[in-house]
mmCIF file with all atom_site columns, C-alpha atoms in Angstrom:
data_model
loop_
_atom_site.group_PDB
_atom_site.id
_atom_site.type_symbol
_atom_site.label_atom_id
_atom_site.label_alt_id
_atom_site.label_comp_id
_atom_site.label_asym_id
_atom_site.label_entity_id
_atom_site.label_seq_id
_atom_site.pdbx_PDB_ins_code
_atom_site.Cartn_x
_atom_site.Cartn_y
_atom_site.Cartn_z
_atom_site.occupancy
_atom_site.B_iso_or_equiv
_atom_site.pdbx_formal_charge
_atom_site.auth_seq_id
_atom_site.auth_comp_id
_atom_site.auth_asym_id
_atom_site.auth_atom_id
_atom_site.pdbx_PDB_model_num
ATOM 1   C CA . GLN A 1 1   ? -7.905  29.752 20.153 1.00 0.00 ? 1   GLN A CA 1
ATOM 2   C CA . VAL A 1 2   ? -10.369 32.666 20.226 1.00 0.00 ? 2   VAL A CA 1
ATOM 3   C CA . ARG A 1 3   ? -13.037 32.584 17.552 1.00 0.00 ? 3   ARG A CA 1
ATOM 4   C CA . LEU A 1 4   ? -15.319 35.331 16.287 1.00 0.00 ? 4   LEU A CA 1
ATOM 5   C CA . VAL A 1 5   ? -18.971 34.359 16.426 1.00 0.00 ? 5   VAL A CA 1
ATOM 6   C CA . GLU A 1 6   ? -21.291 36.096 13.994 1.00 0.00 ? 6   GLU A CA 1
ATOM 7   C CA . SER A 1 7   ? -25.047 36.254 13.773 1.00 0.00 ? 7   SER A CA 1
ATOM 8   C CA . GLY A 1 8   ? -27.762 38.150 11.980 1.00 0.00 ? 8   GLY A CA 1
ATOM 9   C CA . GLY A 1 9   ? -27.451 37.255 8.324  1.00 0.00 ? 9   GLY A CA 1
ATOM 10  C CA . GLY A 1 10  ? -30.360 36.080 6.239  1.00 0.00 ? 10  GLY A CA 1
ATOM 11  C CA . LEU A 1 11  ? -32.657 36.864 3.352  1.00 0.00 ? 11  LEU A CA 1
ATOM 12  C CA . VAL A 1 12  ? -34.271 40.259 3.066  1.00 0.00 ? 12  VAL A CA 1
ATOM 13  C CA . GLN A 1 13  ? -36.073 42.199 0.356  1.00 0.00 ? 13  GLN A CA 1
ATOM 14  C CA . ALA A 1 14  ? -34.321 45.024 -1.412 1.00 0.00 ? 14  ALA A CA 1
ATOM 15  C CA . GLY A 1 15  ? -34.838 48.183 0.602  1.00 0.00 ? 15  GLY A CA 1
ATOM 16  C CA . GLY A 1 16  ? -34.984 46.256 3.853  1.00 0.00 ? 16  GLY A CA 1
ATOM 17  C CA . SER A 1 17  ? -32.647 46.078 6.825  1.00 0.00 ? 17  SER A CA 1
ATOM 18  C CA . LEU A 1 18  ? -30.488 43.575 8.629  1.00 0.00 ? 18  LEU A CA 1
ATOM 19  C CA . ARG A 1 19  ? -28.274 43.814 11.665 1.00 0.00 ? 19  ARG A CA 1
ATOM 20  C CA . LEU A 1 20  ? -25.144 41.719 12.013 1.00 0.00 ? 20  LEU A CA 1
ATOM 21  C CA . SER A 1 21  ? -23.419 41.032 15.309 1.00 0.00 ? 21  SER A CA 1
ATOM 22  C CA . CYS A 1 22  ? -20.004 39.621 16.085 1.00 0.00 ? 22  CYS A CA 1
ATOM 23  C CA . ALA A 1 23  ? -18.377 38.807 19.391 1.00 0.00 ? 23  ALA A CA 1
ATOM 24  C CA . PRO A 1 24  ? -15.201 36.919 20.278 1.00 0.00 ? 24  PRO A CA 1
ATOM 25  C CA . SER A 1 25  ? -15.501 33.615 22.125 1.00 0.00 ? 25  SER A CA 1
ATOM 26  C CA . GLY A 1 26  ? -12.824 34.804 24.537 1.00 0.00 ? 26  GLY A CA 1
ATOM 27  C CA . ARG A 1 27  ? -10.914 37.896 25.421 1.00 0.00 ? 27  ARG A CA 1
ATOM 28  C CA . ILE A 1 28  ? -8.748  39.623 22.795 1.00 0.00 ? 28  ILE A CA 1
ATOM 29  C CA . PHE A 1 29  ? -6.441  42.223 24.264 1.00 0.00 ? 29  PHE A CA 1
ATOM 30  C CA . ASN A 1 30  ? -5.283  45.432 22.622 1.00 0.00 ? 30  ASN A CA 1
ATOM 31  C CA . ILE A 1 31  ? -7.812  45.418 19.790 1.00 0.00 ? 31  ILE A CA 1
ATOM 32  C CA . LEU A 1 32  ? -7.036  48.175 17.302 1.00 0.00 ? 32  LEU A CA 1
ATOM 33  C CA . ALA A 1 33  ? -10.126 47.858 15.135 1.00 0.00 ? 33  ALA A CA 1
ATOM 34  C CA . MET A 1 34  ? -13.187 45.710 14.556 1.00 0.00 ? 34  MET A CA 1
ATOM 35  C CA . GLY A 1 35  ? -15.182 45.561 11.396 1.00 0.00 ? 35  GLY A CA 1
ATOM 36  C CA . TRP A 1 36  ? -16.808 43.765 8.527  1.00 0.00 ? 36  TRP A CA 1
ATOM 37  C CA . TYR A 1 37  ? -15.646 42.579 5.148  1.00 0.00 ? 37  TYR A CA 1
ATOM 38  C CA . ARG A 1 38  ? -17.716 40.960 2.454  1.00 0.00 ? 38  ARG A CA 1
ATOM 39  C CA . GLN A 1 39  ? -16.955 38.508 -0.288 1.00 0.00 ? 39  GLN A CA 1
ATOM 40  C CA . THR A 1 40  ? -18.752 37.345 -3.400 1.00 0.00 ? 40  THR A CA 1
ATOM 41  C CA . PRO A 1 41  ? -17.604 34.646 -5.841 1.00 0.00 ? 41  PRO A CA 1
ATOM 42  C CA . GLY A 1 42  ? -14.897 35.842 -8.186 1.00 0.00 ? 42  GLY A CA 1
ATOM 43  C CA . LYS A 1 43  ? -14.336 39.117 -6.349 1.00 0.00 ? 43  LYS A CA 1
ATOM 44  C CA . GLN A 1 44  ? -11.740 40.231 -3.889 1.00 0.00 ? 44  GLN A CA 1
ATOM 45  C CA . ARG A 1 45  ? -12.701 40.505 -0.250 1.00 0.00 ? 45  ARG A CA 1
ATOM 46  C CA . GLU A 1 46  ? -13.885 44.062 0.379  1.00 0.00 ? 46  GLU A CA 1
ATOM 47  C CA . LEU A 1 47  ? -13.759 46.126 3.546  1.00 0.00 ? 47  LEU A CA 1
ATOM 48  C CA . VAL A 1 48  ? -17.308 47.259 4.263  1.00 0.00 ? 48  VAL A CA 1
ATOM 49  C CA . ALA A 1 49  ? -16.998 49.105 7.559  1.00 0.00 ? 49  ALA A CA 1
ATOM 50  C CA . GLN A 1 50  ? -14.592 49.379 10.431 1.00 0.00 ? 50  GLN A CA 1
ATOM 51  C CA . ILE A 1 51  ? -14.475 50.997 13.852 1.00 0.00 ? 51  ILE A CA 1
ATOM 52  C CA . THR A 1 52  ? -11.248 51.635 15.716 1.00 0.00 ? 52  THR A CA 1
ATOM 53  C CA . HIS A 1 53  ? -10.632 51.331 19.446 1.00 0.00 ? 53  HIS A CA 1
ATOM 54  C CA . SER A 1 54  ? -11.037 55.105 19.679 1.00 0.00 ? 54  SER A CA 1
ATOM 55  C CA . GLY A 1 55  ? -14.373 55.072 17.870 1.00 0.00 ? 55  GLY A CA 1
ATOM 56  C CA . ASN A 1 56  ? -13.308 56.307 14.440 1.00 0.00 ? 56  ASN A CA 1
ATOM 57  C CA . THR A 1 57  ? -15.228 54.713 11.614 1.00 0.00 ? 57  THR A CA 1
ATOM 58  C CA . ASN A 1 58  ? -14.402 53.932 8.015  1.00 0.00 ? 58  ASN A CA 1
ATOM 59  C CA . TYR A 1 59  ? -16.860 52.843 5.305  1.00 0.00 ? 59  TYR A CA 1
ATOM 60  C CA . ALA A 1 60  ? -16.727 51.607 1.749  1.00 0.00 ? 60  ALA A CA 1
ATOM 61  C CA . GLU A 1 61  ? -18.090 54.285 -0.584 1.00 0.00 ? 61  GLU A CA 1
ATOM 62  C CA . SER A 1 62  ? -20.847 51.971 -1.739 1.00 0.00 ? 62  SER A CA 1
ATOM 63  C CA . VAL A 1 63  ? -22.373 51.673 1.747  1.00 0.00 ? 63  VAL A CA 1
ATOM 64  C CA . LYS A 1 64  ? -21.910 55.190 3.117  1.00 0.00 ? 64  LYS A CA 1
ATOM 65  C CA . GLY A 1 65  ? -25.172 56.592 4.393  1.00 0.00 ? 65  GLY A CA 1
ATOM 66  C CA . ARG A 1 66  ? -26.827 53.150 4.463  1.00 0.00 ? 66  ARG A CA 1
ATOM 67  C CA . PHE A 1 67  ? -24.672 51.062 6.814  1.00 0.00 ? 67  PHE A CA 1
ATOM 68  C CA . THR A 1 68  ? -23.613 51.882 10.358 1.00 0.00 ? 68  THR A CA 1
ATOM 69  C CA . VAL A 1 69  ? -20.870 50.109 12.284 1.00 0.00 ? 69  VAL A CA 1
ATOM 70  C CA . SER A 1 70  ? -20.865 50.306 16.054 1.00 0.00 ? 70  SER A CA 1
ATOM 71  C CA . ARG A 1 71  ? -19.238 48.646 18.989 1.00 0.00 ? 71  ARG A CA 1
ATOM 72  C CA . ASP A 1 72  ? -20.274 47.789 22.516 1.00 0.00 ? 72  ASP A CA 1
ATOM 73  C CA . LYS A 1 73  ? -17.292 46.516 24.486 1.00 0.00 ? 73  LYS A CA 1
ATOM 74  C CA . ASP A 1 74  ? -16.052 43.533 22.482 1.00 0.00 ? 74  ASP A CA 1
ATOM 75  C CA . THR A 1 75  ? -19.121 43.132 20.263 1.00 0.00 ? 75  THR A CA 1
ATOM 76  C CA . VAL A 1 76  ? -19.252 44.814 16.869 1.00 0.00 ? 76  VAL A CA 1
ATOM 77  C CA . TYR A 1 77  ? -22.477 45.446 14.976 1.00 0.00 ? 77  TYR A CA 1
ATOM 78  C CA . LEU A 1 78  ? -23.300 46.307 11.413 1.00 0.00 ? 78  LEU A CA 1
ATOM 79  C CA . GLN A 1 79  ? -26.674 47.909 10.859 1.00 0.00 ? 79  GLN A CA 1
ATOM 80  C CA . MET A 1 80  ? -27.517 47.622 7.177  1.00 0.00 ? 80  MET A CA 1
ATOM 81  C CA . ASP A 1 81  ? -30.399 49.734 5.882  1.00 0.00 ? 81  ASP A CA 1
ATOM 82  C CA . ARG A 1 82  ? -31.800 50.305 2.398  1.00 0.00 ? 82  ARG A CA 1
ATOM 83  C CA . LEU A 1 83  ? -30.176 47.107 1.233  1.00 0.00 ? 83  LEU A CA 1
ATOM 84  C CA . LYS A 1 84  ? -29.543 46.676 -2.470 1.00 0.00 ? 84  LYS A CA 1
ATOM 85  C CA . PRO A 1 85  ? -29.148 43.482 -4.511 1.00 0.00 ? 85  PRO A CA 1
ATOM 86  C CA . GLU A 1 86  ? -25.445 44.250 -4.892 1.00 0.00 ? 86  GLU A CA 1
ATOM 87  C CA . ASP A 1 87  ? -25.034 44.049 -1.104 1.00 0.00 ? 87  ASP A CA 1
ATOM 88  C CA . ALA A 1 88  ? -25.602 40.295 -1.255 1.00 0.00 ? 88  ALA A CA 1
ATOM 89  C CA . ALA A 1 89  ? -22.454 38.544 -0.072 1.00 0.00 ? 89  ALA A CA 1
ATOM 90  C CA . ILE A 1 90  ? -20.885 36.559 2.697  1.00 0.00 ? 90  ILE A CA 1
ATOM 91  C CA . TYR A 1 91  ? -20.072 39.035 5.446  1.00 0.00 ? 91  TYR A CA 1
ATOM 92  C CA . LEU A 1 92  ? -17.064 38.300 7.586  1.00 0.00 ? 92  LEU A CA 1
ATOM 93  C CA . CYS A 1 93  ? -16.267 39.844 10.924 1.00 0.00 ? 93  CYS A CA 1
ATOM 94  C CA . ASN A 1 94  ? -12.683 40.953 11.474 1.00 0.00 ? 94  ASN A CA 1
ATOM 95  C CA . VAL A 1 95  ? -10.755 42.013 14.542 1.00 0.00 ? 95  VAL A CA 1
ATOM 96  C CA . PHE A 1 96  ? -7.106  42.954 14.471 1.00 0.00 ? 96  PHE A CA 1
ATOM 97  C CA . ARG A 1 97  ? -4.370  44.015 16.788 1.00 0.00 ? 97  ARG A CA 1
ATOM 98  C CA . PHE A 1 98  ? -0.614  44.399 16.646 1.00 0.00 ? 98  PHE A CA 1
ATOM 99  C CA . THR A 1 99  ? 1.741   42.201 18.596 1.00 0.00 ? 99  THR A CA 1
ATOM 100 C CA . PRO A 1 100 ? 5.549   42.169 18.709 1.00 0.00 ? 100 PRO A CA 1
ATOM 101 C CA . GLN A 1 101 ? 5.289   39.661 15.855 1.00 0.00 ? 101 GLN A CA 1
ATOM 102 C CA . GLY A 1 102 ? 3.214   42.017 13.728 1.00 0.00 ? 102 GLY A CA 1
ATOM 103 C CA . ARG A 1 103 ? -0.441  42.348 12.759 1.00 0.00 ? 103 ARG A CA 1
ATOM 104 C CA . GLU A 1 104 ? -2.709  39.622 14.056 1.00 0.00 ? 104 GLU A CA 1
ATOM 105 C CA . ASP A 1 105 ? -6.133  39.151 12.461 1.00 0.00 ? 105 ASP A CA 1
ATOM 106 C CA . TYR A 1 106 ? -9.105  37.225 13.731 1.00 0.00 ? 106 TYR A CA 1
ATOM 107 C CA . TRP A 1 107 ? -11.897 36.233 11.341 1.00 0.00 ? 107 TRP A CA 1
ATOM 108 C CA . GLY A 1 108 ? -15.424 35.013 11.752 1.00 0.00 ? 108 GLY A CA 1
ATOM 109 C CA . GLN A 1 109 ? -16.781 32.097 9.778  1.00 0.00 ? 109 GLN A CA 1
ATOM 110 C CA . GLY A 1 110 ? -18.950 34.364 7.658  1.00 0.00 ? 110 GLY A CA 1
ATOM 111 C CA . THR A 1 111 ? -22.668 34.964 7.542  1.00 0.00 ? 111 THR A CA 1
ATOM 112 C CA . GLN A 1 112 ? -24.692 34.983 4.333  1.00 0.00 ? 112 GLN A CA 1
ATOM 113 C CA . VAL A 1 113 ? -26.683 38.059 3.388  1.00 0.00 ? 113 VAL A CA 1
ATOM 114 C CA . SER A 1 114 ? -29.091 37.517 0.524  1.00 0.00 ? 114 SER A CA 1
ATOM 115 C CA . ILE A 1 115 ? -31.246 40.186 -1.083 1.00 0.00 ? 115 ILE A CA 1
ATOM 116 C CA . SER A 1 116 ? -34.394 39.507 -3.069 1.00 0.00 ? 116 SER A CA 1
ATOM 117 C CA . SER A 1 117 ? -35.473 42.085 -5.602 1.00 0.00 ? 117 SER A CA 1
#
């Protein structure tokens, strides 16, 4: 079973930057999009940023202009600048594709991003 391996979370001061990385442990064919979600206690999981196989990007309104998603082969990155306290969350990497059985999602284990004010 292919896993997504994340790195780059941690504690940073408000206004600072972090860069998250995510790569699959094996090959995933026919990826349609790679991206990042985040989750905080009591809230629904939120799509933060996504990049499609053709390079189109999609961002949550709250991170536009501060976060940048990019991809290099099968590794997806999330550059987070000008971090705010409300960006604190567990960030989860996501990769999905479609198979004859339907949509197939892969998830990372999550990496904690903490912001000190």
